[in-house]
């Protein structure tokens, strides 16, 4: 990558990160607002973006708001609510067409930022709080989303495994909150939470595209009406390894055609750790790729599954395994997976597995620069974890990673929870 | 080698048809680290009955195009994923109604990976044993889809709409239909549809077009491809009416999920008319029921729909239909209200302001899509096989007229050709 990295400044105690580039056809904008996962606030925080997108000071009805969006060539406006480590994140996004492809009187970046600034900081209000109809509608929307978690059985099983595993930690909370919290929320309580959320939360605004730091900053200053923010907080590093004493097995029954097997493992290693690259290698060899142990042994050798993979969450230090199998093959699948985990502990991997995994991880890292949003997401991980590490640096650590280092990671990995979603037939 | 400059998009497309019949396209993206390449055949789940000029009539089991895609990765020396992985390439494949695509993405050893891609797809290796083994894996894939409410309602709707046309069959087939697949039939499909003249190679990213063409030219020249006549794709007579008006599927879901759609009496032959109709109908649907419309807002305010409510339009030479819907607490009421609200709007037509705004929105989506090498390769190939050109859509958008959109509006919503598929929890 020949471009320089993000230029960083602040606006109203909000961190602004700008990457000038002309490689893309759009401006990518992302605003991250974070809070600690907290059962008192999780649902209030999650509900806020749903209400904000219903109307703003200048576009008080949802139809007007969306028409404005459409007029700006779609604007790619959206938001997401998810969890990372012990933080709940709300991420707003815009993907605005670069002016050179269309003829607009006013810069589309300026229009887009103004639109986002309205959405986040100038909501439509009634009597000094959110519009009651919007709040009622969106309470309903969030409730339906939480109820609908059960629909996608593979995802539901993965969520349930984590909820069981982390039942004594904030991570057990779903990022959208809890259905039980919803009835008690009022337009006023939501608004008050939103105001303190805006004034106290760590915020990071990213802009990638054909602009300059100065121009972007000027547009942001003009567009956003942040409340007075006493400081520009970072994220508390909350990573703490958890000791496992015994494996907890949970079986749930629903009318499913295929059994969903999920496992959760604790690793002592987080994103900020010096051993992070080795942890990525561990996960890569175990189950991240079609050449990995899980794919080869569960799917290809035994034909037990279509998907058999592992994922590593560096913010939480958790490895998860997912596989969809015939209910009757549960014991066999668990046995094969345990064998792969044992092989990892024993350092049983070939030169080829090592080489292939290094090549795949390095490839993935090098591809990040080809996408504005991937670059933003990567950089935000460094902000969230407090660990500065460029793509080049981590790629170098991956290349240099030794089997001993990977085995060192394997020694810290312990199976914590097995969760199996199966049908109601038989035993 | 031909160079096509697309001024408005600031892109340059390189093209060449090679010995053997393969057409190759290269879209260089200076400054990009990765290269993404797709090798696609014009063969999908709907091609279950065909004949080569002068040959015999062949019918193949449901799910065979997808099965073939799975088996392609196996070679005598092992799985080709391993070769790609050793060269740091992320490889994959997928099968749709009309096409099967093999692809890789890599930032290093790009030309080696390109050679691997072309060679492995042009070298089928099916044995009785490796065919048998795949049945278990695909069986699990099928079961995975069986548990997915989105999948079941979407494909359930198509199966209801179409009585005879193979668009109604499951792309992966069923456990029963794949049980009947053998290596001989796989080779028969392969030899018919994987001839280079029926395929497109598209390479996009940080590559040198000259080097790509040199490599692929030499690669193809070293292989022998007998010239092949036209493939006759035999499609059954499909009545204009829907097969079944209403279908219900029982799955454990929190709320019912309903998709309904309108079946158009026929498709449009490949070429500009097909491409234009697709763009125009999609714009029309967006203008009538997109998220910024009064229809959408009213249904949302009445709590009949949520963010999951969307729409889609599929068109091919011999079928065309819309799919509309999402999660709803009351499918019957949603459909009734939809009709009540839509009918006067359809009669009145879309306004000039709404048309202009929607056109801008669609143009924005199109430009946004062009940031993605994956989308470029796949959409270009799709349009090419349909007789169109992904890079010529802006002038097409510019030329659409309000009258045209309103004509399609009235034409499309024929309530006699409505079908509905609902997924809901079974009675307790």
mmCIF file of C-alpha atoms in Angstrom, chain B residues 101-323:
data_model
loop_
_atom_site.group_PDB
_atom_site.id
_atom_site.type_symbol
_atom_site.label_atom_id
_atom_site.label_comp_id
_atom_site.label_asym_id
_atom_site.label_seq_id
_atom_site.Cartn_x
_atom_site.Cartn_y
_atom_site.Cartn_z
ATOM 1 C CA UNK B 101 -18.836 -19.979 -10.855
ATOM 2 C CA UNK B 102 -15.375 -20.972 -9.621
ATOM 3 C CA UNK B 103 -13.280 -18.230 -8.126
ATOM 4 C CA UNK B 104 -10.252 -17.192 -6.141
ATOM 5 C CA UNK B 105 -8.991 -14.067 -4.449
ATOM 6 C CA UNK B 106 -5.238 -13.528 -3.915
ATOM 7 C CA UNK B 107 -2.656 -10.845 -3.287
ATOM 8 C CA UNK B 108 0.349 -12.958 -4.221
ATOM 9 C CA UNK B 109 1.299 -15.571 -6.850
ATOM 10 C CA UNK B 110 -1.631 -14.289 -8.847
ATOM 11 C CA UNK B 111 -0.577 -15.777 -12.169
ATOM 12 C CA UNK B 112 0.080 -19.179 -10.574
ATOM 13 C CA UNK B 113 -3.358 -19.061 -8.994
ATOM 14 C CA UNK B 114 -4.916 -18.091 -12.292
ATOM 15 C CA UNK B 115 -3.336 -21.085 -13.939
ATOM 16 C CA UNK B 116 -4.609 -23.321 -11.117
ATOM 17 C CA UNK B 117 -8.127 -21.932 -11.577
ATOM 18 C CA UNK B 118 -8.266 -22.524 -15.308
ATOM 19 C CA UNK B 119 -6.587 -25.921 -15.119
ATOM 20 C CA UNK B 120 -8.667 -27.392 -12.336
ATOM 21 C CA UNK B 121 -11.957 -26.367 -13.908
ATOM 22 C CA UNK B 122 -10.824 -27.745 -17.246
ATOM 23 C CA UNK B 123 -9.819 -31.017 -15.654
ATOM 24 C CA UNK B 124 -12.774 -32.946 -14.302
ATOM 25 C CA UNK B 125 -12.008 -35.943 -12.122
ATOM 26 C CA UNK B 126 -15.023 -37.948 -11.017
ATOM 27 C CA UNK B 127 -14.793 -41.450 -9.579
ATOM 28 C CA UNK B 128 -17.482 -43.723 -8.168
ATOM 29 C CA UNK B 129 -15.936 -43.364 -4.742
ATOM 30 C CA UNK B 130 -15.545 -39.605 -4.673
ATOM 31 C CA UNK B 131 -19.084 -39.182 -6.001
ATOM 32 C CA UNK B 132 -20.512 -41.410 -3.271
ATOM 33 C CA UNK B 133 -18.630 -39.531 -0.557
ATOM 34 C CA UNK B 134 -20.014 -36.183 -1.599
ATOM 35 C CA UNK B 135 -23.608 -37.315 -1.138
ATOM 36 C CA UNK B 136 -23.230 -37.183 2.654
ATOM 37 C CA UNK B 137 -21.776 -33.673 2.562
ATOM 38 C CA UNK B 138 -24.358 -32.259 0.199
ATOM 39 C CA UNK B 139 -27.040 -34.046 2.204
ATOM 40 C CA UNK B 140 -25.965 -31.916 5.205
ATOM 41 C CA UNK B 141 -25.932 -28.788 3.066
ATOM 42 C CA UNK B 142 -29.507 -29.513 2.010
ATOM 43 C CA UNK B 143 -30.534 -30.039 5.629
ATOM 44 C CA UNK B 144 -28.916 -26.769 6.598
ATOM 45 C CA UNK B 145 -31.141 -24.974 4.076
ATOM 46 C CA UNK B 146 -34.171 -26.926 5.258
ATOM 47 C CA UNK B 147 -33.862 -25.259 8.657
ATOM 48 C CA UNK B 148 -33.536 -21.783 7.184
ATOM 49 C CA UNK B 149 -36.838 -19.879 7.041
ATOM 50 C CA UNK B 150 -35.622 -17.343 4.446
ATOM 51 C CA UNK B 151 -34.478 -20.073 2.147
ATOM 52 C CA UNK B 152 -37.674 -22.103 2.561
ATOM 53 C CA UNK B 153 -40.019 -19.194 1.939
ATOM 54 C CA UNK B 154 -38.101 -17.862 -1.052
ATOM 55 C CA UNK B 155 -37.709 -21.180 -2.836
ATOM 56 C CA UNK B 156 -41.127 -22.287 -1.654
ATOM 57 C CA UNK B 157 -42.626 -19.322 -3.488
ATOM 58 C CA UNK B 158 -40.829 -20.156 -6.726
ATOM 59 C CA UNK B 159 -41.892 -23.785 -6.493
ATOM 60 C CA UNK B 160 -45.486 -22.632 -6.047
ATOM 61 C CA UNK B 161 -45.348 -20.157 -8.910
ATOM 62 C CA UNK B 162 -43.911 -22.485 -11.488
ATOM 63 C CA UNK B 163 -45.587 -25.714 -12.467
ATOM 64 C CA UNK B 164 -43.149 -27.216 -14.964
ATOM 65 C CA UNK B 165 -40.180 -24.917 -15.431
ATOM 66 C CA UNK B 166 -37.020 -26.196 -13.687
ATOM 67 C CA UNK B 167 -36.530 -22.859 -11.910
ATOM 68 C CA UNK B 168 -38.866 -24.478 -9.384
ATOM 69 C CA UNK B 169 -36.438 -27.226 -8.401
ATOM 70 C CA UNK B 170 -34.000 -26.946 -5.490
ATOM 71 C CA UNK B 171 -30.582 -25.855 -6.735
ATOM 72 C CA UNK B 172 -28.899 -28.486 -4.566
ATOM 73 C CA UNK B 173 -31.573 -31.062 -5.347
ATOM 74 C CA UNK B 174 -32.911 -33.299 -2.596
ATOM 75 C CA UNK B 175 -31.293 -36.159 -0.719
ATOM 76 C CA UNK B 176 -33.301 -38.509 -2.966
ATOM 77 C CA UNK B 177 -32.438 -36.909 -6.311
ATOM 78 C CA UNK B 178 -28.702 -36.675 -5.583
ATOM 79 C CA UNK B 179 -28.649 -40.333 -4.577
ATOM 80 C CA UNK B 180 -29.138 -41.071 -8.283
ATOM 81 C CA UNK B 181 -26.094 -39.114 -9.477
ATOM 82 C CA UNK B 182 -23.195 -41.073 -10.962
ATOM 83 C CA UNK B 183 -19.903 -40.175 -12.564
ATOM 84 C CA UNK B 184 -21.122 -40.902 -16.069
ATOM 85 C CA UNK B 185 -23.848 -38.301 -15.839
ATOM 86 C CA UNK B 186 -21.428 -35.815 -14.308
ATOM 87 C CA UNK B 187 -19.089 -36.264 -17.260
ATOM 88 C CA UNK B 188 -21.986 -35.891 -19.686
ATOM 89 C CA UNK B 189 -22.946 -32.516 -18.134
ATOM 90 C CA UNK B 190 -19.333 -31.466 -17.940
ATOM 91 C CA UNK B 191 -18.565 -32.267 -21.559
ATOM 92 C CA UNK B 192 -21.627 -30.404 -22.769
ATOM 93 C CA UNK B 193 -21.512 -27.263 -20.671
ATOM 94 C CA UNK B 194 -17.913 -26.763 -19.678
ATOM 95 C CA UNK B 195 -16.697 -26.265 -23.236
ATOM 96 C CA UNK B 196 -14.695 -23.011 -23.284
ATOM 97 C CA UNK B 197 -17.113 -21.490 -25.771
ATOM 98 C CA UNK B 198 -19.755 -21.687 -23.031
ATOM 99 C CA UNK B 199 -17.539 -20.070 -20.414
ATOM 100 C CA UNK B 200 -16.189 -16.686 -19.338
ATOM 101 C CA UNK B 201 -13.019 -15.876 -17.409
ATOM 102 C CA UNK B 202 -13.075 -12.505 -15.641
ATOM 103 C CA UNK B 203 -10.040 -11.124 -13.830
ATOM 104 C CA UNK B 204 -10.174 -7.886 -11.824
ATOM 105 C CA UNK B 205 -7.675 -6.196 -9.530
ATOM 106 C CA UNK B 206 -4.023 -5.290 -9.350
ATOM 107 C CA UNK B 207 -3.054 -7.247 -12.487
ATOM 108 C CA UNK B 208 -1.253 -6.553 -15.734
ATOM 109 C CA UNK B 209 -3.690 -7.381 -18.553
ATOM 110 C CA UNK B 210 -0.861 -8.286 -20.969
ATOM 111 C CA UNK B 211 0.482 -10.861 -18.573
ATOM 112 C CA UNK B 212 -2.952 -12.355 -18.007
ATOM 113 C CA UNK B 213 -3.619 -12.761 -21.704
ATOM 114 C CA UNK B 214 -0.164 -14.190 -22.377
ATOM 115 C CA UNK B 215 -0.704 -16.786 -19.692
ATOM 116 C CA UNK B 216 -4.230 -17.774 -20.669
ATOM 117 C CA UNK B 217 -3.502 -17.730 -24.417
ATOM 118 C CA UNK B 218 -0.610 -20.168 -23.963
ATOM 119 C CA UNK B 219 -2.631 -22.249 -21.522
ATOM 120 C CA UNK B 220 -5.573 -22.658 -23.882
ATOM 121 C CA UNK B 221 -3.426 -23.160 -26.988
ATOM 122 C CA UNK B 222 -1.768 -26.144 -25.307
ATOM 123 C CA UNK B 223 -5.120 -27.869 -24.837
ATOM 124 C CA UNK B 224 -7.369 -29.409 -27.438
ATOM 125 C CA UNK B 225 -10.998 -28.444 -27.632
ATOM 126 C CA UNK B 226 -13.149 -29.973 -30.334
ATOM 127 C CA UNK B 227 -15.460 -27.368 -31.746
ATOM 128 C CA UNK B 228 -18.902 -27.818 -30.305
ATOM 129 C CA UNK B 229 -22.225 -26.972 -31.866
ATOM 130 C CA UNK B 230 -25.025 -25.071 -30.198
ATOM 131 C CA UNK B 231 -26.348 -26.440 -26.937
ATOM 132 C CA UNK B 232 -30.102 -26.742 -27.151
ATOM 133 C CA UNK B 233 -31.601 -26.072 -23.771
ATOM 134 C CA UNK B 234 -34.994 -27.708 -23.744
ATOM 135 C CA UNK B 235 -37.582 -26.088 -21.558
ATOM 136 C CA UNK B 236 -41.075 -27.403 -20.942
ATOM 137 C CA UNK B 237 -44.243 -25.498 -21.730
ATOM 138 C CA UNK B 238 -44.987 -23.394 -18.716
ATOM 139 C CA UNK B 239 -48.529 -22.113 -18.337
ATOM 140 C CA UNK B 240 -48.942 -18.385 -17.787
ATOM 141 C CA UNK B 241 -50.874 -18.955 -14.542
ATOM 142 C CA UNK B 242 -49.192 -19.822 -11.273
ATOM 143 C CA UNK B 243 -48.958 -23.505 -10.365
ATOM 144 C CA UNK B 244 -50.224 -23.215 -6.803
ATOM 145 C CA UNK B 245 -51.592 -19.973 -5.392
ATOM 146 C CA UNK B 246 -50.683 -20.531 -1.793
ATOM 147 C CA UNK B 247 -48.207 -22.652 0.133
ATOM 148 C CA UNK B 248 -47.569 -22.907 3.867
ATOM 149 C CA UNK B 249 -44.394 -24.377 5.380
ATOM 150 C CA UNK B 250 -44.105 -25.174 9.090
ATOM 151 C CA UNK B 251 -40.850 -24.275 10.839
ATOM 152 C CA UNK B 252 -40.208 -22.980 14.350
ATOM 153 C CA UNK B 253 -40.097 -19.203 13.783
ATOM 154 C CA UNK B 254 -40.877 -16.250 16.021
ATOM 155 C CA UNK B 255 -43.167 -14.600 13.501
ATOM 156 C CA UNK B 256 -44.552 -15.790 10.186
ATOM 157 C CA UNK B 257 -42.424 -15.020 7.161
ATOM 158 C CA UNK B 258 -44.343 -14.376 3.972
ATOM 159 C CA UNK B 259 -43.075 -13.903 0.464
ATOM 160 C CA UNK B 260 -45.494 -13.191 -2.333
ATOM 161 C CA UNK B 261 -44.765 -12.495 -5.963
ATOM 162 C CA UNK B 262 -46.113 -11.855 -9.407
ATOM 163 C CA UNK B 263 -45.324 -14.203 -12.222
ATOM 164 C CA UNK B 264 -44.841 -12.562 -15.574
ATOM 165 C CA UNK B 265 -46.250 -14.604 -18.455
ATOM 166 C CA UNK B 266 -42.851 -15.158 -20.031
ATOM 167 C CA UNK B 267 -39.273 -13.973 -20.050
ATOM 168 C CA UNK B 268 -37.490 -11.838 -22.624
ATOM 169 C CA UNK B 269 -34.886 -13.135 -25.087
ATOM 170 C CA UNK B 270 -31.263 -12.382 -24.257
ATOM 171 C CA UNK B 271 -30.061 -8.973 -25.289
ATOM 172 C CA UNK B 272 -30.623 -5.329 -24.547
ATOM 173 C CA UNK B 273 -34.358 -5.700 -24.067
ATOM 174 C CA UNK B 274 -33.796 -8.182 -21.251
ATOM 175 C CA UNK B 275 -31.250 -5.983 -19.507
ATOM 176 C CA UNK B 276 -33.399 -2.897 -19.897
ATOM 177 C CA UNK B 277 -36.484 -4.610 -18.538
ATOM 178 C CA UNK B 278 -34.579 -5.830 -15.497
ATOM 179 C CA UNK B 279 -33.330 -2.335 -14.656
ATOM 180 C CA UNK B 280 -36.722 -0.779 -15.321
ATOM 181 C CA UNK B 281 -38.792 -3.234 -13.284
ATOM 182 C CA UNK B 282 -36.375 -3.032 -10.360
ATOM 183 C CA UNK B 283 -36.619 0.745 -10.424
ATOM 184 C CA UNK B 284 -40.408 0.505 -10.641
ATOM 185 C CA UNK B 285 -40.600 -1.804 -7.616
ATOM 186 C CA UNK B 286 -38.301 0.454 -5.626
ATOM 187 C CA UNK B 287 -40.427 3.470 -6.491
ATOM 188 C CA UNK B 288 -43.626 1.730 -5.416
ATOM 189 C CA UNK B 289 -42.587 -0.246 -2.343
ATOM 190 C CA UNK B 290 -39.052 0.828 -1.383
ATOM 191 C CA UNK B 291 -38.305 2.025 2.181
ATOM 192 C CA UNK B 292 -38.948 5.691 1.359
ATOM 193 C CA UNK B 293 -42.409 5.131 -0.097
ATOM 194 C CA UNK B 294 -45.789 5.907 1.500
ATOM 195 C CA UNK B 295 -46.819 2.274 0.935
ATOM 196 C CA UNK B 296 -43.865 0.989 2.962
ATOM 197 C CA UNK B 297 -44.330 3.608 5.682
ATOM 198 C CA UNK B 298 -48.039 2.860 6.061
ATOM 199 C CA UNK B 299 -47.474 -0.880 6.383
ATOM 200 C CA UNK B 300 -44.662 -0.190 8.879
ATOM 201 C CA UNK B 301 -46.816 2.220 10.906
ATOM 202 C CA UNK B 302 -49.556 -0.423 11.038
ATOM 203 C CA UNK B 303 -46.956 -2.863 12.427
ATOM 204 C CA UNK B 304 -47.534 -5.223 9.519
ATOM 205 C CA UNK B 305 -43.918 -5.089 8.315
ATOM 206 C CA UNK B 306 -40.479 -4.395 9.767
ATOM 207 C CA UNK B 307 -37.001 -3.741 8.383
ATOM 208 C CA UNK B 308 -36.995 -7.222 6.876
ATOM 209 C CA UNK B 309 -39.564 -6.207 4.219
ATOM 210 C CA UNK B 310 -37.962 -6.140 0.801
ATOM 211 C CA UNK B 311 -38.383 -6.966 -2.856
ATOM 212 C CA UNK B 312 -36.561 -8.579 -5.719
ATOM 213 C CA UNK B 313 -37.040 -9.268 -9.400
ATOM 214 C CA UNK B 314 -35.599 -12.153 -11.406
ATOM 215 C CA UNK B 315 -35.707 -12.282 -15.182
ATOM 216 C CA UNK B 316 -34.317 -14.772 -17.704
ATOM 217 C CA UNK B 317 -35.256 -15.700 -21.264
ATOM 218 C CA UNK B 318 -38.014 -18.033 -20.130
ATOM 219 C CA UNK B 319 -39.165 -16.813 -16.743
ATOM 220 C CA UNK B 320 -39.641 -13.579 -14.843
ATOM 221 C CA UNK B 321 -41.101 -12.949 -11.415
ATOM 222 C CA UNK B 322 -40.982 -10.660 -8.419
ATOM 223 C CA UNK B 323 -40.544 -11.652 -4.786
#
